[in-house]
Short mmCIF file of C-alpha atoms and ligand atoms in Angstrom, two decimals:
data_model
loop_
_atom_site.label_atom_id
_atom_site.label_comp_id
_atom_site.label_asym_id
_atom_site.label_seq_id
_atom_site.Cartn_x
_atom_site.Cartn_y
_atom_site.Cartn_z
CA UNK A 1 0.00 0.00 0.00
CA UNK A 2 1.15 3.45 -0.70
CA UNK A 3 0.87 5.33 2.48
CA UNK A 4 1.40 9.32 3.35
CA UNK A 5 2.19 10.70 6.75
CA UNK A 6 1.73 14.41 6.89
CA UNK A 7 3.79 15.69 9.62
CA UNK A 8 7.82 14.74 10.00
CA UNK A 9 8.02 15.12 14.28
CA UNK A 10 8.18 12.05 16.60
CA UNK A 11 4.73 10.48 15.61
CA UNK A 12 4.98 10.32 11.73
CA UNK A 13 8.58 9.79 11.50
CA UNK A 14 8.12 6.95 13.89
CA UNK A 15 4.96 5.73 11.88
CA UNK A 16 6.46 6.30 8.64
CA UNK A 17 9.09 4.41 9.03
CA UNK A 18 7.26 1.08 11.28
CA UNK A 19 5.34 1.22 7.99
CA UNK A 20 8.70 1.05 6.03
CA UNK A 21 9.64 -2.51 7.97
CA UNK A 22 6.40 -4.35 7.38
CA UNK A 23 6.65 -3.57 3.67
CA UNK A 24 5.02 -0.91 2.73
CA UNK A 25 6.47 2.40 0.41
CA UNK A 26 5.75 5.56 2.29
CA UNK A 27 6.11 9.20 1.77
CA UNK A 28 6.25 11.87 4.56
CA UNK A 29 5.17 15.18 3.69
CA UNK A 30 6.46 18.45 5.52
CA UNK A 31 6.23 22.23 4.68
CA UNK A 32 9.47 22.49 6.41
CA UNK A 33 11.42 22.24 3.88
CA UNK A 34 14.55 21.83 6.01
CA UNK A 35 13.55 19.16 8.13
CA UNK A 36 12.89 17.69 4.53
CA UNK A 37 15.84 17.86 3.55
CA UNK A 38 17.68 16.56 6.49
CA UNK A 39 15.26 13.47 6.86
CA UNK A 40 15.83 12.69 2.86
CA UNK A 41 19.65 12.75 4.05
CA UNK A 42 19.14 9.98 6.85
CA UNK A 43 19.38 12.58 9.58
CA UNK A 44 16.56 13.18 12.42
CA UNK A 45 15.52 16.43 13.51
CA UNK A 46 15.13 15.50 17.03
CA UNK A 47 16.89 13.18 19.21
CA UNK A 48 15.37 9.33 19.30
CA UNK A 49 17.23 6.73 20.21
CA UNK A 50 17.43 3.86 17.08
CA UNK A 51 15.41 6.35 15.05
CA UNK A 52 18.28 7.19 13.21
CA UNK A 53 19.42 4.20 11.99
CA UNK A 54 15.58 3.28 10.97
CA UNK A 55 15.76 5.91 8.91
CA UNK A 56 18.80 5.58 6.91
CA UNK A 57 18.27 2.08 6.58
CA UNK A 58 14.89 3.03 4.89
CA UNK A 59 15.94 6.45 3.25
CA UNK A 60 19.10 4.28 1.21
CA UNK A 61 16.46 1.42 0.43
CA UNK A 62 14.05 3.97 -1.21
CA UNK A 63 11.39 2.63 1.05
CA UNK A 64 10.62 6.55 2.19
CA UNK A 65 10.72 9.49 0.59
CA UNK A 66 9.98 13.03 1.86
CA UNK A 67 8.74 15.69 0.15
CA UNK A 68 7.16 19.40 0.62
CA UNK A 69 4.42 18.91 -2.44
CA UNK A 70 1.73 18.70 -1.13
CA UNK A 71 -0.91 17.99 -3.92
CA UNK A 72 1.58 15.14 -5.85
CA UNK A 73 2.10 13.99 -2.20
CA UNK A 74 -1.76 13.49 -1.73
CA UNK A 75 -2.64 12.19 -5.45
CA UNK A 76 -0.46 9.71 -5.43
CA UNK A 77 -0.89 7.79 -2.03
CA UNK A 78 -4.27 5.50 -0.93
CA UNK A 79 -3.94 5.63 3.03
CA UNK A 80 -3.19 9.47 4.48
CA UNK A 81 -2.05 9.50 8.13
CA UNK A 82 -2.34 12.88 9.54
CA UNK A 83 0.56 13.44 12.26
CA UNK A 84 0.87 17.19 12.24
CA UNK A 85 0.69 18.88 15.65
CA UNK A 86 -2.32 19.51 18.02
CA UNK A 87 -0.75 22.20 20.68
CA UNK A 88 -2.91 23.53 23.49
CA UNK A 89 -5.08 26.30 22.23
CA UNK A 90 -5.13 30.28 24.35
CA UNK A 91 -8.46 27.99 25.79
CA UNK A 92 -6.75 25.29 27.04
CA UNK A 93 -8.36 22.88 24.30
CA UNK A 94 -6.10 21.49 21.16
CA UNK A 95 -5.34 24.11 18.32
CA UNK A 96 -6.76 21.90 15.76
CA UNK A 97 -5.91 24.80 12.97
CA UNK A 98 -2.47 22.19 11.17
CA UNK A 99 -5.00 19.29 11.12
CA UNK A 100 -7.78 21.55 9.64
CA UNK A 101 -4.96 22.95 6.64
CA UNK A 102 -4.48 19.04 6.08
CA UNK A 103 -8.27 18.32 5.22
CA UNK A 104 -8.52 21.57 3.29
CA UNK A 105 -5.32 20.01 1.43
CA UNK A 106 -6.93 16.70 0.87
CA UNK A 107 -10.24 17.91 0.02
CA UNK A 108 -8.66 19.95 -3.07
CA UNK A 109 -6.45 17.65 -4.44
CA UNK A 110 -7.80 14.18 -4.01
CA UNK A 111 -8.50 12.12 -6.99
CA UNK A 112 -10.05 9.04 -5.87
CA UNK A 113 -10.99 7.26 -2.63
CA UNK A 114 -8.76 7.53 0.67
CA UNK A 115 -8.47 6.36 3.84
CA UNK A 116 -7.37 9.35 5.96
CA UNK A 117 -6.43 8.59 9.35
CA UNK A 118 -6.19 11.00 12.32
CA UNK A 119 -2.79 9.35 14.38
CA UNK A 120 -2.62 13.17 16.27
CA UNK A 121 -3.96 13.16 19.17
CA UNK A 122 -7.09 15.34 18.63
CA UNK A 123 -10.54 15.78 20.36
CA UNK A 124 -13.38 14.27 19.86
CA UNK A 125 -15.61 14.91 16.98
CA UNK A 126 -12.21 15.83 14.86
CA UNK A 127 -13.08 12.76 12.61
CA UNK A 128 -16.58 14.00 11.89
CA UNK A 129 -14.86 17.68 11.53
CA UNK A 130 -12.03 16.29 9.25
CA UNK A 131 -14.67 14.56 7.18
CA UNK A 132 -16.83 18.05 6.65
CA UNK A 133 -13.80 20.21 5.92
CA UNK A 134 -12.33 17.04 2.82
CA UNK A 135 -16.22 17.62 1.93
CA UNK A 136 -16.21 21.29 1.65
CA UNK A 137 -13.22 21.50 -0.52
CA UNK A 138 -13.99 18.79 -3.02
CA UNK A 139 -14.60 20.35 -6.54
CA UNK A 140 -16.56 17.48 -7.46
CA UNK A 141 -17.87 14.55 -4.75
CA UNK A 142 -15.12 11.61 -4.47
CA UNK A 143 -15.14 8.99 -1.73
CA UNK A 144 -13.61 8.47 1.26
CA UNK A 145 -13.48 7.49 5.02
CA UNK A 146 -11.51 9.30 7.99
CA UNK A 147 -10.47 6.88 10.87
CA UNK A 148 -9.42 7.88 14.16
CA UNK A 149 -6.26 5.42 14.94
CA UNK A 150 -4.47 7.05 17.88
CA UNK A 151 -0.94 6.19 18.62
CA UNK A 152 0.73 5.59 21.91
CA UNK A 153 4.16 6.15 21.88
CA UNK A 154 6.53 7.50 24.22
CA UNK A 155 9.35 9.58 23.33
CA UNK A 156 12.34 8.38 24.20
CA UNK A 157 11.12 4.49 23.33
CA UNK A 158 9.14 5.55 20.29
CA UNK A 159 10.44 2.52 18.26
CA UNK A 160 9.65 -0.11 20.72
CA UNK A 161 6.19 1.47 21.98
CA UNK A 162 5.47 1.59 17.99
CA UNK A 163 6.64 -1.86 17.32
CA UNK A 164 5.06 -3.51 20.23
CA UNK A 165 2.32 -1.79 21.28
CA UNK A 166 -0.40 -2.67 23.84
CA UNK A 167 -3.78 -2.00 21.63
CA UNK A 168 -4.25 -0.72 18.30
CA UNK A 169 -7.27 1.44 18.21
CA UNK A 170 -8.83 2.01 14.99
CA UNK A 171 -12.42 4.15 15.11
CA UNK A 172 -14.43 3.74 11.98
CA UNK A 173 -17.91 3.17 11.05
CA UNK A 174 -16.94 2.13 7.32
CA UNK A 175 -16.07 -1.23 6.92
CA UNK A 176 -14.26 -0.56 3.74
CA UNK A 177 -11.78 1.78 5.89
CA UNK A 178 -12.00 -1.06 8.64
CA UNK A 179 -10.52 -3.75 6.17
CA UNK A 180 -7.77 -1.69 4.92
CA UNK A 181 -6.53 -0.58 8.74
CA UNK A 182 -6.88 -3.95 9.30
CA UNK A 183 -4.59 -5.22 6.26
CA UNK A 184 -2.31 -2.49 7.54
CA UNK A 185 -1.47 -3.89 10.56
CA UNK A 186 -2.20 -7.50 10.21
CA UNK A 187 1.48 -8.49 11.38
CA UNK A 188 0.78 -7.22 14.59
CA UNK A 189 -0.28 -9.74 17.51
CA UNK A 190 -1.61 -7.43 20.25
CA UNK A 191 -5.34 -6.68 20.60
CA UNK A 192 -7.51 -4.40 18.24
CA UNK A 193 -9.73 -2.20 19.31
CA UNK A 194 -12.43 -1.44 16.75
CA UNK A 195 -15.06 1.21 17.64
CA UNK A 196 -16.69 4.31 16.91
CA UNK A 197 -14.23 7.34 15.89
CA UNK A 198 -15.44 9.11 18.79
CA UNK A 199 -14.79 6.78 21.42
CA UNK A 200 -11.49 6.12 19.50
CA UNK A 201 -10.74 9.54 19.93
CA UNK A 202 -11.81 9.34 23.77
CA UNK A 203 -9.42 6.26 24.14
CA UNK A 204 -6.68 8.51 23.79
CA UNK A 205 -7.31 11.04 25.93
CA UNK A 206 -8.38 9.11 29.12
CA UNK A 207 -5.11 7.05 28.75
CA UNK A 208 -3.16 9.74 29.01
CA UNK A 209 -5.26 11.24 31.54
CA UNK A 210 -5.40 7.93 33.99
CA UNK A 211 -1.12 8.20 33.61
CA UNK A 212 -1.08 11.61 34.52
CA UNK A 213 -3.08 10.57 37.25
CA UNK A 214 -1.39 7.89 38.58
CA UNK A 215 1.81 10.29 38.64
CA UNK A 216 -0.01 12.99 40.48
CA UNK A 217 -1.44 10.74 43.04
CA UNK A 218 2.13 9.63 43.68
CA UNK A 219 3.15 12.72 43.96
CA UNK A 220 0.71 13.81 46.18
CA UNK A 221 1.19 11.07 48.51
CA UNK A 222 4.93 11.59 48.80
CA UNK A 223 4.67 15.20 50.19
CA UNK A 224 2.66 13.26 52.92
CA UNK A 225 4.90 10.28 52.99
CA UNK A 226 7.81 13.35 53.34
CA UNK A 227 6.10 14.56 56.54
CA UNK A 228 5.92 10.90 57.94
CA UNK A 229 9.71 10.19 57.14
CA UNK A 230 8.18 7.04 55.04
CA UNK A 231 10.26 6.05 51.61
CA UNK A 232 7.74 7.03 48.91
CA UNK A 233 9.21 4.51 46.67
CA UNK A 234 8.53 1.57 48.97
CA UNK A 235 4.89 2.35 49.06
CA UNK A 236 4.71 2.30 45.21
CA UNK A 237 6.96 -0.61 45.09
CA UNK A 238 3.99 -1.77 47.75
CA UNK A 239 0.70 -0.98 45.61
CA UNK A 240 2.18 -1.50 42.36
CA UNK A 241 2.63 -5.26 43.11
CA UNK A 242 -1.08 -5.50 43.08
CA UNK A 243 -1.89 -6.86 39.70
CA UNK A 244 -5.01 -4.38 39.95
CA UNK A 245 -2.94 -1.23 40.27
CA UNK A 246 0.34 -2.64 38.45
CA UNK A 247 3.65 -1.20 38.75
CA UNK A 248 3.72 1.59 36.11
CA UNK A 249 4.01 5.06 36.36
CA UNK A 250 4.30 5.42 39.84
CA UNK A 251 7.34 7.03 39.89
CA UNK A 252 7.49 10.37 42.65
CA UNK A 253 9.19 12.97 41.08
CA UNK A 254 9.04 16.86 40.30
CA UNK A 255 5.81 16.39 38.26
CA UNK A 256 5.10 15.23 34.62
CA UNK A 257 6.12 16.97 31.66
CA UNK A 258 6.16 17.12 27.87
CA UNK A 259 4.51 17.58 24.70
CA UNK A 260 1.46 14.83 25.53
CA UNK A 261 0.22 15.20 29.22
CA UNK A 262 0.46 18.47 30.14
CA UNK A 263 -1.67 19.92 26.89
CA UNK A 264 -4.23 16.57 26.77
CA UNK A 265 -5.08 16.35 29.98
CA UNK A 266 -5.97 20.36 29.74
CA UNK A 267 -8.01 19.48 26.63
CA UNK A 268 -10.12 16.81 28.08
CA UNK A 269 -10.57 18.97 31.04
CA UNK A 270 -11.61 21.84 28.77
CA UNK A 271 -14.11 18.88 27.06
CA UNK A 272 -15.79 17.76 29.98
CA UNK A 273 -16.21 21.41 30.50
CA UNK A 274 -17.86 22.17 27.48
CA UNK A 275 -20.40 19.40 28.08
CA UNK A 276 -21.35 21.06 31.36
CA UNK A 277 -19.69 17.45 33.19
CA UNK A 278 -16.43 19.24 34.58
CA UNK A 279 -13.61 16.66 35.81
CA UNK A 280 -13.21 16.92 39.34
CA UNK A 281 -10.27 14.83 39.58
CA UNK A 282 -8.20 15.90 36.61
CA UNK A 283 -8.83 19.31 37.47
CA UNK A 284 -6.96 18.25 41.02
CA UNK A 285 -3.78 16.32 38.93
CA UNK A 286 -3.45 19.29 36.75
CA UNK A 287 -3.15 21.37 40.43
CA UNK A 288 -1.19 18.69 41.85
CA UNK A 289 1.20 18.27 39.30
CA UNK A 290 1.82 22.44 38.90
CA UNK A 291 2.87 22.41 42.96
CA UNK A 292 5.11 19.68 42.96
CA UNK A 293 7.97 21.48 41.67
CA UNK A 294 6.99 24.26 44.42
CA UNK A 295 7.29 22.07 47.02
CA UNK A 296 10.40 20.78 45.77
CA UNK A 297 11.94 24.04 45.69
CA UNK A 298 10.55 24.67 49.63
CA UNK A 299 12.53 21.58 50.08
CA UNK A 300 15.56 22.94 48.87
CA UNK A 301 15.52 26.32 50.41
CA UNK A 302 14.89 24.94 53.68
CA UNK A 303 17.63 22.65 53.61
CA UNK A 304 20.37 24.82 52.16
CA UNK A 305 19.32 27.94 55.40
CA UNK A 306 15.54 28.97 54.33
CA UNK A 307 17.49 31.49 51.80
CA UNK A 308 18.63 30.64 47.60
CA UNK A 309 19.55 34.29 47.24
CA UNK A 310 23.26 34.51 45.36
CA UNK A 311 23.15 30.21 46.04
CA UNK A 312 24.79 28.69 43.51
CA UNK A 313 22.48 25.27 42.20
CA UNK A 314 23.40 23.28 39.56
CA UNK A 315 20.83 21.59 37.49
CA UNK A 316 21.79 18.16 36.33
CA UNK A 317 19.16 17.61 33.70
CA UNK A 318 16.32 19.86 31.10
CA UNK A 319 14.89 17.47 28.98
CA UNK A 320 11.16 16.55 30.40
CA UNK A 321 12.80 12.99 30.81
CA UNK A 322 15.60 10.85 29.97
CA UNK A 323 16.36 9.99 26.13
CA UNK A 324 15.04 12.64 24.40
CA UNK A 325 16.10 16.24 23.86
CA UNK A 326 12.48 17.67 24.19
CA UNK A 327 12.39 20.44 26.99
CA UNK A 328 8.48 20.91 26.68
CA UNK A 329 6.56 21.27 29.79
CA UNK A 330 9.73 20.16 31.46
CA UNK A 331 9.66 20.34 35.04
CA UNK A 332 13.41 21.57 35.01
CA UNK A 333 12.54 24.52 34.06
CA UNK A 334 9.46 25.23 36.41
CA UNK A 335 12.38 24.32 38.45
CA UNK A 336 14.93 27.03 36.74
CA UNK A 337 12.98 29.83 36.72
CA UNK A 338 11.46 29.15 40.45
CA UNK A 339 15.00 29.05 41.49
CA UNK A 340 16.32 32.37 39.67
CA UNK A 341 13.18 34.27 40.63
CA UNK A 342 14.22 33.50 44.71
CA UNK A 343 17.96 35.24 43.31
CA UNK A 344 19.92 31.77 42.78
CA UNK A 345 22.72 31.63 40.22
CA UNK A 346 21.91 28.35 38.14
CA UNK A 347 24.51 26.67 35.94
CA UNK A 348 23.00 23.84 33.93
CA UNK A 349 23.94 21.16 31.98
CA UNK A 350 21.80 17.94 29.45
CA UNK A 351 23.56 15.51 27.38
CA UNK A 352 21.42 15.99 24.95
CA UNK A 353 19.48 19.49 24.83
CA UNK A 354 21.46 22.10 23.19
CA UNK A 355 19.30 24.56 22.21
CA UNK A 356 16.52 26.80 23.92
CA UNK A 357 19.04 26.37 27.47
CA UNK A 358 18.62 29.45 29.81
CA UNK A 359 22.24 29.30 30.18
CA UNK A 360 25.59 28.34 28.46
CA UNK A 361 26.22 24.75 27.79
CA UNK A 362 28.67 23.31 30.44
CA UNK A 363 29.97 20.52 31.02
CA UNK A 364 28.69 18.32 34.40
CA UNK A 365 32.44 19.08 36.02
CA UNK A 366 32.26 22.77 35.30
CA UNK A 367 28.11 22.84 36.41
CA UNK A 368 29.06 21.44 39.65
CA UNK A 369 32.00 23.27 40.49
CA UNK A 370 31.74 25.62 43.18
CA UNK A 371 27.76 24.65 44.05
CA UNK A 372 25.91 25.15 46.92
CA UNK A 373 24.19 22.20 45.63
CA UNK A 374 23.39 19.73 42.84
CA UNK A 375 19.64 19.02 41.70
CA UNK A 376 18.87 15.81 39.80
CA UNK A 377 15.87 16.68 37.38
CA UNK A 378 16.34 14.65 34.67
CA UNK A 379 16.35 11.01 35.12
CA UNK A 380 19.49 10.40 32.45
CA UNK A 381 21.58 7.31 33.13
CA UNK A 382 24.53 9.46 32.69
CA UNK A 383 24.07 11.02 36.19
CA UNK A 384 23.23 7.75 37.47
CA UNK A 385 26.59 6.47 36.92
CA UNK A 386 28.58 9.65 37.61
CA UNK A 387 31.33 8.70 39.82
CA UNK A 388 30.47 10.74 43.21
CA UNK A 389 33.75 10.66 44.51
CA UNK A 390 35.15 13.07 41.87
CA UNK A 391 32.04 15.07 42.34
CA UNK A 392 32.23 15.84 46.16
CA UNK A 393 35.66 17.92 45.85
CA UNK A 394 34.47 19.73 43.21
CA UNK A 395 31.03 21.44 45.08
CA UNK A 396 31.44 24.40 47.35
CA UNK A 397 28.83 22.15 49.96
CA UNK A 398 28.60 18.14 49.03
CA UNK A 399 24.57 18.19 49.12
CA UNK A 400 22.47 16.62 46.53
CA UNK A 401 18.45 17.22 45.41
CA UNK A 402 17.39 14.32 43.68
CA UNK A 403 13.73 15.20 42.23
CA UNK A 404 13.58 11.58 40.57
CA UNK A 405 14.43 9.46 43.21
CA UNK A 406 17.41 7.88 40.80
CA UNK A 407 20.32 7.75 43.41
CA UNK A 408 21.44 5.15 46.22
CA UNK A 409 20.75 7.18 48.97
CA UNK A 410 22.99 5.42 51.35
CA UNK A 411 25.39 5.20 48.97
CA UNK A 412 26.23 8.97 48.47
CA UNK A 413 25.82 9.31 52.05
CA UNK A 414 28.57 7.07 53.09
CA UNK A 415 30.67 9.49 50.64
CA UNK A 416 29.91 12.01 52.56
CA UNK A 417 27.13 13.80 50.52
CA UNK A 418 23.76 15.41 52.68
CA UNK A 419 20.89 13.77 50.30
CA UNK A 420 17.38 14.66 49.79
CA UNK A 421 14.96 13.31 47.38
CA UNK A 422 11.34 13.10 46.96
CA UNK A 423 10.21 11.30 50.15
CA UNK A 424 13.02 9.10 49.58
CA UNK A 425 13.77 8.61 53.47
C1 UDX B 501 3.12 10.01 26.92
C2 UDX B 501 2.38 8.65 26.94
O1 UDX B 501 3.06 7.75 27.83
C3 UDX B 501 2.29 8.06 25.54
O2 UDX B 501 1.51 6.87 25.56
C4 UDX B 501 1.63 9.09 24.60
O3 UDX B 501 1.58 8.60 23.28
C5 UDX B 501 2.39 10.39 24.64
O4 UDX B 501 2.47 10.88 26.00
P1 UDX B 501 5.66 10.82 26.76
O5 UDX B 501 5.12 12.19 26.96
O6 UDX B 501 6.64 10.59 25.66
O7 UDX B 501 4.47 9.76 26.51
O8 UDX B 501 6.40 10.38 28.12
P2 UDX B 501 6.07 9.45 29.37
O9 UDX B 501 7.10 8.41 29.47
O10 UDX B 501 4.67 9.02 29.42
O11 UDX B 501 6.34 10.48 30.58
C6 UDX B 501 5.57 11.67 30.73
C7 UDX B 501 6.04 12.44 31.94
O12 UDX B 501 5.70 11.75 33.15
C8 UDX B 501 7.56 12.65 32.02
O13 UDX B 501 7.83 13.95 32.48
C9 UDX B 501 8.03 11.60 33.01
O14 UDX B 501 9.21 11.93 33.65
C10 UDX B 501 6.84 11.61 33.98
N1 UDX B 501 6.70 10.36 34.75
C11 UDX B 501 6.44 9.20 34.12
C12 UDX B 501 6.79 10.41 36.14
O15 UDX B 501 7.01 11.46 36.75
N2 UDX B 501 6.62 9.24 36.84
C13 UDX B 501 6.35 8.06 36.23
O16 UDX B 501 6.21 7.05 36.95
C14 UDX B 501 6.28 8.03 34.81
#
């Protein structure tokens, strides 16, 4: 099958090329022409790990092409995954305007049945909006079906989490469209979830939702669990051994982050809204999740004297989570600018974010040199392994802020370091 994916960021690269290894030719279509260009070249615009190498593999075998023409693009492919963006809107619902310039797009140059499929994450009733706006642009009436077939990946493991999902999720009420999703991923063994585009559409948004809850309840608890001098992580170690509750994302930390949570959980919130059925308890993770970082912070300043004025903190971490150079939503910088509004001086450091940094680039040596403190806010395996010893020396004071919970507590302690984590007693 001939497939496009319109939109080149983590979602339709990632799609693009999973399409790529089970066979099929695929074209991804961008109006940036430089991201174009670099993907045609085998090189990623982002940071993924094994993305790369996907890519080249399928960019030299003339599996994928990518391209900026948008009416060839559309003309000459059967199945049209739309991947483009969805940010939060000024209302706090998705900005729907990229996905809306795709079905224009389609609409005019489409010259005989498609399957177009909505992978962004979008709200419900985009289907039945995508389908009006194809409608409204048609010259003359052609076919076609729009399915709602969110994906689930995580940055940072898009290839697995692509390759081996959970569920695939395709909303439809054609059965033509149903067949051809179907054929699409027939080489997949995991369940399939066929319903109604809205529901499809729902799916989406209450799984990320129930994650972001499960992280704020965590959270919540381990300011609690702090007061109590309990170990946070033993109680989710605790629960999530009950097969009902499971393991998984029960991690305390400084809140969640990035492009997904933050803006969908705001957009079903701003749903339920509209519908007159407000969401008592997402309202309460979104409030949960914005003070974690704040109490955090209270942490710090009471342990380093009740006082961060002309302090000198190095932050260890600015991507929203390990493996991946995306800073949106990232709770290091709630953290950042919390810390230079209360007169700190902050010296950073990522291994992998270069751009968009508050501050020059260092390198972790030179960020920890002379620091009142070190804060851990990005859960990279490279600070995990740091060798402590050769740390200590190097600080002004040998006292460590670990807002993920990654460290050996009583192993930096016997170095000598004063160690405080999220309820990690
Ligand atoms: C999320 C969903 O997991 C994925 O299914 C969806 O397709 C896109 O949104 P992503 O945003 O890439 O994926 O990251 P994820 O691994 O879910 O983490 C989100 C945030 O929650 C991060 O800031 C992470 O550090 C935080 N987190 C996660 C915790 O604080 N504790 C946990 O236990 C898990």
């Amino acid at each position: 099958m001939n497939i496009l994916i319109v939109g080149t960021g983590y979602v339709g690269t990632t799609t693009g090329l999973i399409f790529c290894e089970l066979g099929h030719k695929v074209t991804g279509l961008d109006l940036d022409l430089q991201k174009i260009q670099a993907l045609q070249a085998g090189k990623l615009h982002f940071y993924e790990p094994g993305l790369e190498d996907l890519l080249k593999k399928h960019t030299d075998a003339k599996n994928i092409n990518f391209t900026n023409q948008t009416e060839n693009a559309i003309k000459a492919n059967d199945v049209i995954f739309i991947c483009v963006g969805t940010p939060q809107g000024t209302d706090g619902n998705a900005d729907l305007s990229f996905v809306k310039n795709v079905a224009q797009s389609i609409g005019q140059h489409m010259n005989q049945y498609k399957v177009i499929v909505t992978k962004s994450t979008v709200p419900v009733g985009t289907a039945a909006l995508v389908t009006s706006v194809i409608a409204e642009n048609q010259s003359t009436p052609i076919p076609f079906d729009v399915v709602s077939n969110p994906e689930f990946l995580r940055e940072g493991s898009a290839l697995q989490d692509a390759l081996h999902p959970d569920r695939i999720v395709i909303g439809t009420t054609s059965e033509t469209a149903k067949a051809i999703m179907r054929e699409l991923y027939k080489d997949f063994s995991c369940p399939v979830v066929e319903t109604h585009p809205t529901a499809s559409e729902m799916i989406k948004y209450a799984a990320n939702s129930f994650l972001a809850l499960k992280i704020s309840y965590i959270n919540e608890l381990a300011r609690v669990c702090d007061k109590l001098s309990i170990n946070v992580n033993d109680v989710s170690n605790g629960i999530g051994l009950d097969h009902r509750i499971n393991p998984h994302f029960l991690k305390a930390g400084m809140g969640y982050g990035g492009s997904c949570f933050p803006k969908d959980v705001n957009a079903l919130i701003y749903t339920a809204q509209q519908q007159g059925t407000p969401l008592l308890i997402l309202e309460a993770v979104v409030n949960v999740n914005a003070e974690q970082p704040i109490y955090f912070i209270e942490k710090i300043k009471q342990a380093l004297g009740g006082e961060l004025k002309n302090k000198t903190i190095a932050v260890l971490g600015l991507s929203f989570k390990a493996n991946t150079d995306d800073t949106r939503e990232s709770p290091s910088f709630t953290l950042i600018e919390r810390l230079l509004a209360e007169k700190a001086i902050v010296k950073t450091h990522d291994p992998m974010v270069k751009s968009g940094v508050p501050h020059q680039m260092l390198t972790i040596e030179e960020t920890v040199t002379g620091a009142d403190a070190l804060v851990l806010a990005t859960d990279w395996k490279e600070y995990k392994k740091l060798h402590w010893e050769s740390v200590k020396p190097l600080m002004k004071q040998p006292v460590i802020f670990d807002g993920r919970n990654m460290l050996d507590k009583d192993q930096v302690q016997k170095l000598g370091f004063y160690y405080f984590g999220i309820s990690n007693h």
